[in-house]
Amino acid sequence: MTVAAVAPRTPAAAAGLARGDRIVAVNGHRLRDAIDFQFHTGDEWLELTVERDGVTAVKRVRRRGSGLGVELVPPRPGDIATCANKCVFCFIHQLPKGMRKSLYVKDDDFRLSFLHGNYITLSDLDEASFERIMAQRLSPLYISVHATDPELRHALLGRPRHSAEILPRLERLAKAGIRMHAQIVLCPDLNDGVHLERTVRELAPLHPHVTTTAIVPVGLTRHRERLPALRSLTAHEARALVATAEHWQGRWLAALGSRFVFLADEIYLLAGLPLPAAAAYEGFAIAEDGIGLVRQFEDDFGRAMARRRAVAKHRAAAGRHDGVTVVTGEMFAPRLSTLLAHGGFDPATIRVAAVANDFFGPAIGVAGLLTGRDIQRHLATRTDLGRAVLVPAVAVRDGDGIFLDDLTPADLARDLGVPVKVVQPTPVALLKAIRDS
Ligand code: SF4
């Protein structure tokens, strides 16, 4: 494993580790990947075998408290296990040609599931990987289930070579004490209705090992030439699904002590219904999957605005300058406008720009899939951008700081003629950016 960075005043810094060092073993155990590194660095005293400029040395490190202070270089696309599936709804198959290579990596790697919460199908998982998950207790894992009916799941995954049967695999991991978060990508007319009911009913006995089941709507872009015909969930279906899921939640809460089934925020937004209260998300374990993020944002916004000093400062800021433009996707824009209005911000000053996604098409309304050009095109028609444009950090790829279409915030700022600030998706960050602009 190659060291990407060493934090100052940490055990790693004290032991003399530096960027570019290759850590090849910990306490005599050779490392295959970042999981082995995590697994073997839990002890207080560590002997790291380190290569630097062709010379191997052993460094003794005393671990105190939480971190060692080492950041490792992430795996390259070629080191990631990829899937052999052709899921009918695969987002990667719906990307247009010519985008940067890393966006087309169809990862299906249990290590990334454990480390970063990526969803995996288990369809290609070999015996050695199963053994490793159980031996190293790699838990929780995030599993794309979609349907428990073997034939239906096989069809949804695009009829892969391997069996797509999921329940025996989940049962095996559950017996070994592995916790899992299941996901269902809901495709109307394919795995909804009785199929969805069956899937949830067959997963529930695996609770608490299968800790949650997330239902997320299929995302369809305009680039679906030669792909199976699919359609998006309608608002009417979304409302019916909320009613059904809330009925199931009541039943599972009584039987299992957990609501067990959780709907994506997008489904509530599409249905035009209020988001459940925070308690209904049971700790927000799968917020990264878009389950409860809006509720968290709205509640945090309310708390931030409730701090009297903050209110005074933000209101003063709102009235003081000639405003900012806050960019978001079409789906969240009405909620954000309402929140800001309730917070006392004048919509003529703090302007919300609901940017339509022309690149992927009208069915994609989330802020995380906005491209730089769509933002640029939308804002170019406005004459009142204010002092700055605030873009959501979720639309800018981690690490490389560029939009999906390779535009950078600096390109956008140059085109629009105003500063562009990338803002983390938290109310505190948003309010600070408004105040400081
Ligand atoms: S598992 Fe399915 S959705 Fe995921 S990358 Fe592979 S084909 Fe795409």
Coordinates of C-alpha atoms and ligand atoms in Angstrom, one line a residue:
M1 CA 0.0 0.0 0.0
T2 CA 1.4 3.4 -1.0
V3 CA 1.2 6.3 1.4
A4 CA -0.7 9.3 0.0
A5 CA -0.3 11.6 3.0
V6 CA 0.9 11.6 6.6
A7 CA -0.9 13.8 9.1
P8 CA 1.4 15.9 11.3
R9 CA 1.9 15.1 15.0
T10 CA 0.5 11.5 14.6
P11 CA 2.2 8.1 15.3
A12 CA 2.9 7.7 11.6
A13 CA 4.7 11.1 11.4
A14 CA 6.6 10.3 14.6
A15 CA 7.8 7.0 13.0
G16 CA 9.1 8.9 10.0
L17 CA 6.6 7.7 7.4
A18 CA 6.4 9.9 4.3
R19 CA 4.3 10.3 1.2
G20 CA 5.3 7.7 -1.4
D21 CA 6.4 5.0 1.0
R22 CA 5.2 1.5 0.3
I23 CA 4.0 -0.4 3.3
V24 CA 4.4 -4.0 2.4
A25 CA 3.7 -5.7 5.7
V26 CA 2.4 -5.1 9.2
N27 CA 3.7 -7.2 12.1
G28 CA 5.0 -9.7 9.5
H29 CA 1.6 -10.0 7.6
R30 CA 2.0 -9.1 4.0
L31 CA -0.7 -6.7 2.8
R32 CA -3.0 -7.4 -0.2
D33 CA -5.0 -4.2 0.1
A34 CA -6.3 -1.4 2.4
I35 CA -8.5 -3.9 4.3
D36 CA -5.5 -6.0 5.3
F37 CA -3.9 -2.7 6.4
Q38 CA -6.9 -1.8 8.6
F39 CA -7.2 -5.4 9.9
H40 CA -3.6 -5.7 11.0
T41 CA -3.1 -2.2 12.4
G42 CA -5.5 -2.5 15.3
D43 CA -2.8 -3.4 17.8
E44 CA -1.0 -0.9 20.0
W45 CA 2.6 -1.7 18.9
L46 CA 3.1 -2.2 15.2
E47 CA 6.1 -3.1 13.0
L48 CA 5.6 -1.7 9.6
T49 CA 7.8 -3.1 6.7
V50 CA 8.3 -0.1 4.5
E51 CA 10.0 0.3 1.1
R52 CA 11.4 3.7 0.1
D53 CA 13.7 4.2 -2.9
G54 CA 14.3 0.5 -3.2
V55 CA 15.4 0.2 0.4
T56 CA 13.3 -1.9 2.9
A57 CA 13.2 -0.8 6.5
V58 CA 11.1 -1.8 9.6
K59 CA 9.5 1.1 11.4
R60 CA 8.1 0.6 14.9
V61 CA 5.0 2.6 15.6
R62 CA 3.0 2.9 18.8
R63 CA -0.6 3.5 18.0
R64 CA -2.3 5.8 20.5
G65 CA -6.0 6.3 20.4
S66 CA -7.8 6.3 17.1
G67 CA -5.8 6.9 13.9
L68 CA -2.3 6.2 12.8
G69 CA -2.3 9.3 10.7
V70 CA -1.7 7.6 7.3
E71 CA -3.8 8.1 4.2
L72 CA -3.3 5.4 1.6
V73 CA -3.4 5.9 -2.2
P74 CA -6.8 4.6 -3.4
P75 CA -6.9 1.6 -5.7
R76 CA -6.5 2.2 -9.4
P77 CA -9.4 1.2 -11.7
G78 CA -7.5 -1.9 -12.8
D79 CA -7.2 -3.1 -9.2
I80 CA -11.0 -3.0 -8.6
A81 CA -13.1 -6.1 -9.1
T82 CA -15.7 -5.4 -11.7
C83 CA -19.0 -7.0 -12.5
A84 CA -20.0 -9.2 -15.4
N85 CA -23.6 -8.2 -15.1
K86 CA -25.7 -6.2 -17.6
C87 CA -28.3 -4.9 -15.2
V88 CA -31.3 -3.5 -17.2
F89 CA -31.1 -0.3 -15.2
C90 CA -27.3 0.1 -14.9
F91 CA -26.5 3.8 -14.7
I92 CA -23.1 3.2 -16.3
H93 CA -24.6 1.8 -19.4
Q94 CA -26.7 5.0 -19.7
L95 CA -23.7 7.3 -19.7
P96 CA -22.9 8.8 -23.1
K97 CA -19.6 7.8 -24.8
G98 CA -16.6 10.0 -24.5
M99 CA -16.6 10.7 -20.8
R100 CA -13.5 10.1 -18.6
K101 CA -12.6 6.5 -18.2
S102 CA -13.0 6.3 -14.4
L103 CA -16.8 6.9 -14.8
Y104 CA -17.2 3.6 -16.7
V105 CA -15.7 1.3 -14.0
K106 CA -18.5 -1.1 -13.1
D107 CA -17.2 -1.9 -9.6
D108 CA -18.6 -4.9 -7.8
D109 CA -15.9 -5.2 -5.2
F110 CA -16.6 -6.4 -1.6
R111 CA -13.6 -4.4 -0.4
L112 CA -15.1 -1.1 -1.7
S113 CA -18.4 -2.2 -0.2
F114 CA -16.8 -2.6 3.2
L115 CA -14.6 0.5 3.0
H116 CA -16.9 3.0 1.2
G117 CA -20.4 1.6 1.2
N118 CA -20.6 0.7 -2.5
Y119 CA -23.4 -1.7 -3.4
I120 CA -22.4 -5.2 -4.7
T121 CA -24.4 -8.0 -6.2
L122 CA -22.4 -11.0 -4.8
S123 CA -23.1 -12.6 -8.2
D124 CA -19.4 -13.1 -9.0
L125 CA -18.1 -13.5 -5.5
D126 CA -15.7 -16.5 -5.4
E127 CA -15.2 -18.9 -2.5
A128 CA -12.0 -17.2 -1.4
S129 CA -13.7 -13.9 -1.1
F130 CA -16.6 -15.3 0.9
E131 CA -14.0 -16.9 3.2
R132 CA -12.2 -13.7 3.6
I133 CA -15.3 -11.6 4.4
M134 CA -16.2 -14.1 7.1
A135 CA -12.6 -14.5 8.5
Q136 CA -12.0 -10.7 8.7
R137 CA -15.6 -10.0 9.6
L138 CA -16.0 -7.4 6.9
S139 CA -19.2 -5.9 8.1
P140 CA -21.4 -4.1 7.2
L141 CA -21.6 -4.9 3.5
Y142 CA -24.0 -3.2 1.1
I143 CA -25.9 -5.6 -1.2
S144 CA -27.8 -4.9 -4.4
V145 CA -30.7 -7.4 -4.0
H146 CA -33.4 -5.9 -6.3
A147 CA -35.5 -9.1 -6.1
T148 CA -35.3 -12.4 -4.2
D149 CA -37.1 -14.4 -6.9
P150 CA -34.1 -16.1 -8.6
E151 CA -35.5 -15.9 -12.1
L152 CA -36.5 -12.3 -11.8
R153 CA -33.2 -11.3 -10.3
H154 CA -31.3 -13.1 -13.0
A155 CA -33.3 -11.1 -15.6
L156 CA -32.8 -7.8 -13.8
L157 CA -29.0 -8.4 -13.7
G158 CA -29.0 -9.0 -17.4
R159 CA -28.8 -12.8 -17.3
P160 CA -25.2 -13.2 -16.1
R161 CA -23.3 -16.5 -16.5
H162 CA -23.4 -17.2 -12.7
S163 CA -26.5 -18.0 -10.8
A164 CA -28.0 -14.8 -9.5
E165 CA -29.7 -16.5 -6.6
I166 CA -29.3 -14.1 -3.6
L167 CA -31.0 -15.6 -0.5
P168 CA -28.5 -18.5 0.1
R169 CA -25.6 -16.1 -0.2
L170 CA -27.2 -13.7 2.3
E171 CA -28.1 -16.5 4.6
R172 CA -24.5 -17.7 4.6
L173 CA -23.1 -14.3 5.4
A174 CA -25.8 -13.8 8.1
K175 CA -24.9 -17.1 9.7
A176 CA -21.3 -15.8 9.9
G177 CA -22.5 -12.7 11.7
I178 CA -22.0 -10.3 8.8
R179 CA -24.4 -7.3 8.9
M180 CA -25.7 -6.2 5.5
H181 CA -27.7 -3.3 4.1
A182 CA -29.9 -4.5 1.2
Q183 CA -30.9 -2.3 -1.7
I184 CA -33.8 -2.6 -4.2
V185 CA -33.6 -0.4 -7.4
L186 CA -37.3 -0.2 -8.1
C187 CA -38.2 -0.6 -11.8
P188 CA -41.9 -0.1 -12.4
D189 CA -43.6 -3.1 -14.1
L190 CA -40.5 -5.3 -13.3
N191 CA -39.8 -5.7 -9.6
D192 CA -42.6 -3.6 -8.0
G193 CA -46.0 -4.8 -6.8
V194 CA -46.1 -8.4 -5.7
H195 CA -42.4 -8.9 -6.5
L196 CA -41.5 -6.1 -4.1
E197 CA -43.7 -7.5 -1.5
R198 CA -42.1 -10.9 -1.9
T199 CA -38.6 -9.5 -1.8
V200 CA -39.2 -7.6 1.5
R201 CA -41.1 -10.5 3.0
E202 CA -38.2 -12.9 2.2
L203 CA -35.5 -10.5 3.5
A204 CA -37.2 -9.7 6.8
P205 CA -36.4 -13.1 8.4
L206 CA -32.7 -12.3 7.9
H207 CA -33.0 -9.2 10.2
P208 CA -31.0 -8.1 12.2
H209 CA -28.2 -9.4 9.9
V210 CA -29.9 -7.8 7.0
T211 CA -30.2 -4.6 9.0
T212 CA -32.1 -2.4 6.5
T213 CA -33.7 -2.6 3.1
A214 CA -33.5 0.6 1.0
I215 CA -35.9 1.1 -1.9
V216 CA -34.6 3.6 -4.4
P217 CA -36.2 4.6 -7.7
V218 CA -34.6 3.7 -11.0
G219 CA -32.7 6.6 -12.6
L220 CA -33.2 6.8 -16.4
T221 CA -31.0 9.1 -18.5
R222 CA -31.7 10.1 -22.1
H223 CA -28.9 7.9 -23.3
R224 CA -30.7 4.6 -23.4
E225 CA -30.3 3.6 -27.1
R226 CA -30.3 -0.2 -27.5
L227 CA -31.0 -0.7 -23.8
P228 CA -34.1 -2.5 -22.4
A229 CA -37.3 -0.3 -22.3
L230 CA -37.9 1.0 -18.8
R231 CA -40.0 3.8 -17.3
S232 CA -39.7 6.0 -14.3
L233 CA -41.9 5.9 -11.2
T234 CA -44.9 8.2 -11.5
A235 CA -46.0 10.6 -8.7
H236 CA -49.1 8.6 -8.2
E237 CA -47.1 5.4 -7.9
A238 CA -44.7 7.1 -5.5
R239 CA -47.6 8.1 -3.2
A240 CA -48.9 4.5 -3.3
L241 CA -45.5 3.2 -2.5
V242 CA -45.1 5.5 0.5
A243 CA -48.5 4.3 1.8
T244 CA -47.4 0.6 1.3
A245 CA -44.0 1.1 2.8
E246 CA -45.3 2.9 5.9
H247 CA -47.8 0.0 6.4
W248 CA -44.9 -2.5 6.2
Q249 CA -42.8 -0.4 8.5
G250 CA -45.5 -0.5 11.2
R251 CA -45.7 -4.3 10.8
W252 CA -41.9 -4.8 11.0
L253 CA -41.5 -2.4 13.9
A254 CA -43.9 -4.5 15.9
A255 CA -42.4 -7.8 14.8
L256 CA -38.7 -7.0 14.5
G257 CA -38.2 -3.8 16.6
S258 CA -37.1 -2.0 13.4
R259 CA -38.9 -0.4 10.5
F260 CA -36.6 -2.5 8.3
V261 CA -37.8 -1.0 5.0
F262 CA -36.8 2.6 4.1
L263 CA -37.7 4.7 1.0
A264 CA -35.3 7.0 -0.8
D265 CA -35.9 10.7 -0.3
E266 CA -36.5 11.0 -4.0
I267 CA -39.7 8.9 -3.6
Y268 CA -41.1 11.3 -1.0
L269 CA -40.1 14.3 -3.2
L270 CA -41.7 12.8 -6.3
A271 CA -44.8 12.0 -4.3
G272 CA -45.0 15.5 -2.9
L273 CA -45.3 14.2 0.6
P274 CA -43.5 15.3 3.8
L275 CA -40.4 13.4 4.7
P276 CA -40.7 11.1 7.8
A277 CA -39.5 12.5 11.2
A278 CA -35.8 11.9 12.1
A279 CA -36.7 9.1 14.5
A280 CA -38.2 7.1 11.6
Y281 CA -34.7 6.8 10.0
E282 CA -33.4 4.9 13.1
G283 CA -30.0 6.5 13.2
F284 CA -29.6 7.3 9.5
A285 CA -27.5 4.2 8.8
I286 CA -28.0 4.5 5.0
A287 CA -28.1 8.2 4.5
E288 CA -25.3 7.9 2.0
D289 CA -27.8 6.0 -0.2
G290 CA -30.1 9.0 -0.2
I291 CA -32.3 7.7 2.7
G292 CA -32.9 10.5 5.1
L293 CA -30.5 13.1 3.7
V294 CA -33.3 15.6 3.1
R295 CA -34.7 15.1 6.6
Q296 CA -31.2 15.6 8.1
F297 CA -30.7 18.8 6.0
E298 CA -34.0 20.3 7.0
D299 CA -33.6 19.5 10.7
D300 CA -30.1 20.8 10.8
F301 CA -31.1 23.9 8.9
G302 CA -33.9 24.5 11.5
R303 CA -31.3 24.0 14.4
A304 CA -28.8 26.4 12.8
M305 CA -31.4 29.0 12.3
A306 CA -32.7 28.6 15.8
R307 CA -29.4 29.8 17.2
R308 CA -30.3 33.4 17.8
R309 CA -26.9 34.8 17.2
A310 CA -26.8 32.9 13.9
V311 CA -30.1 34.2 12.8
A312 CA -29.1 37.8 13.5
K313 CA -25.8 37.4 11.6
H314 CA -27.4 35.6 8.6
R315 CA -30.3 38.0 8.3
A316 CA -27.9 40.9 8.5
A317 CA -25.7 39.3 5.9
A318 CA -28.8 38.6 3.7
G319 CA -29.8 42.3 3.9
R320 CA -26.3 43.6 3.6
H321 CA -25.1 42.5 0.2
D322 CA -26.5 42.1 -3.2
G323 CA -27.0 38.4 -2.8
V324 CA -25.8 35.0 -4.0
T325 CA -27.2 32.3 -6.3
V326 CA -27.5 28.9 -4.7
V327 CA -27.4 26.0 -7.3
T328 CA -29.3 22.8 -6.8
G329 CA -31.2 20.1 -8.8
E330 CA -34.8 20.5 -9.7
M331 CA -35.9 17.9 -7.2
F332 CA -34.6 19.7 -4.0
A333 CA -35.0 23.3 -5.2
P334 CA -38.6 23.9 -4.0
R335 CA -37.7 22.5 -0.5
L336 CA -34.6 24.6 -0.4
S337 CA -36.5 27.8 -1.4
T338 CA -39.0 27.1 1.3
L339 CA -36.3 26.6 4.0
L340 CA -34.5 29.8 3.1
A341 CA -37.7 31.7 3.1
H342 CA -38.6 30.4 6.5
G343 CA -35.1 31.3 7.6
G344 CA -35.9 34.9 6.8
F345 CA -33.9 35.2 3.6
D346 CA -35.3 37.3 0.9
P347 CA -35.7 35.2 -2.3
A348 CA -34.8 38.3 -4.4
T349 CA -31.4 38.3 -2.7
I350 CA -30.6 34.7 -1.9
R351 CA -31.7 33.1 -5.2
V352 CA -32.2 29.4 -5.6
A353 CA -31.4 28.2 -9.2
A354 CA -33.2 25.0 -10.0
V355 CA -31.0 23.6 -12.7
A356 CA -32.6 21.3 -15.2
N357 CA -30.4 18.3 -16.2
D358 CA -30.2 18.5 -20.0
F359 CA -27.1 16.3 -20.1
F360 CA -28.8 13.2 -18.6
G361 CA -32.4 14.2 -19.3
P362 CA -35.5 15.4 -17.4
A363 CA -35.9 12.3 -15.3
I364 CA -32.7 13.1 -13.4
G365 CA -33.4 15.8 -10.9
V366 CA -30.8 15.3 -8.2
A367 CA -28.0 17.9 -7.5
G368 CA -25.3 15.2 -7.5
L369 CA -25.6 14.5 -11.3
L370 CA -25.6 18.1 -12.5
T371 CA -22.9 18.9 -15.0
G372 CA -20.9 22.1 -15.2
R373 CA -22.4 22.9 -18.7
D374 CA -25.9 22.6 -17.5
I375 CA -25.2 24.9 -14.6
Q376 CA -23.4 27.3 -17.0
R377 CA -26.3 27.2 -19.5
H378 CA -28.9 27.8 -16.9
L379 CA -27.1 30.7 -15.2
A380 CA -26.0 32.4 -18.4
T381 CA -29.7 33.4 -18.9
R382 CA -29.7 35.3 -15.6
T383 CA -28.5 38.8 -15.1
D384 CA -28.7 38.8 -11.3
L385 CA -26.2 36.2 -10.0
G386 CA -25.1 38.3 -7.1
R387 CA -21.7 38.2 -5.6
A388 CA -21.1 34.5 -5.9
V389 CA -22.6 31.3 -7.2
L390 CA -22.7 28.5 -4.7
V391 CA -22.5 25.0 -6.2
P392 CA -23.2 21.8 -4.3
A393 CA -20.0 19.8 -3.5
V394 CA -21.9 16.6 -4.4
A395 CA -21.8 17.7 -8.1
V396 CA -18.0 18.0 -8.0
R397 CA -16.2 14.7 -8.0
D398 CA -14.2 14.0 -4.8
G399 CA -10.5 14.2 -5.2
D400 CA -10.3 15.7 -8.7
G401 CA -12.6 18.7 -8.1
I402 CA -14.3 18.6 -11.5
F403 CA -17.9 18.2 -12.7
L404 CA -19.0 15.1 -14.4
D405 CA -18.4 16.7 -17.8
D406 CA -14.8 17.7 -16.9
L407 CA -15.6 21.4 -16.4
T408 CA -14.1 22.8 -13.3
P409 CA -15.6 25.4 -10.9
A410 CA -12.9 27.8 -12.1
D411 CA -14.1 27.3 -15.7
L412 CA -17.6 28.1 -14.6
A413 CA -16.5 31.2 -12.7
R414 CA -14.6 32.4 -15.8
D415 CA -17.6 31.9 -18.0
L416 CA -20.1 33.5 -15.6
G417 CA -17.9 36.3 -14.5
V418 CA -18.6 35.8 -10.8
P419 CA -16.8 33.7 -8.1
V420 CA -18.0 30.1 -7.8
K421 CA -17.8 28.4 -4.4
V422 CA -18.1 24.7 -3.9
V423 CA -20.2 24.2 -0.8
Q424 CA -20.6 21.0 1.3
P425 CA -24.2 19.8 1.5
T426 CA -24.8 20.9 5.1
P427 CA -26.9 23.8 6.4
V428 CA -23.9 25.1 8.4
A429 CA -21.7 25.2 5.3
L430 CA -24.4 26.8 3.2
L431 CA -25.2 29.5 5.8
K432 CA -21.5 30.2 6.2
A433 CA -21.0 30.5 2.4
I434 CA -24.0 32.9 2.2
R435 CA -22.7 35.0 5.0
D436 CA -19.1 35.1 3.7
S437 CA -19.9 35.8 0.1
Ligands
SF4_1 S1 -23.9 -4.7 -10.9 FE1 -25.4 -4.0 -12.5 S2 -25.8 -1.9 -12.0 FE2 -23.9 -2.4 -10.9 S3 -22.2 -1.9 -12.3 FE3 -22.7 -4.0 -12.7 S4 -24.2 -3.9 -14.4 FE4 -24.1 -1.9 -13.5

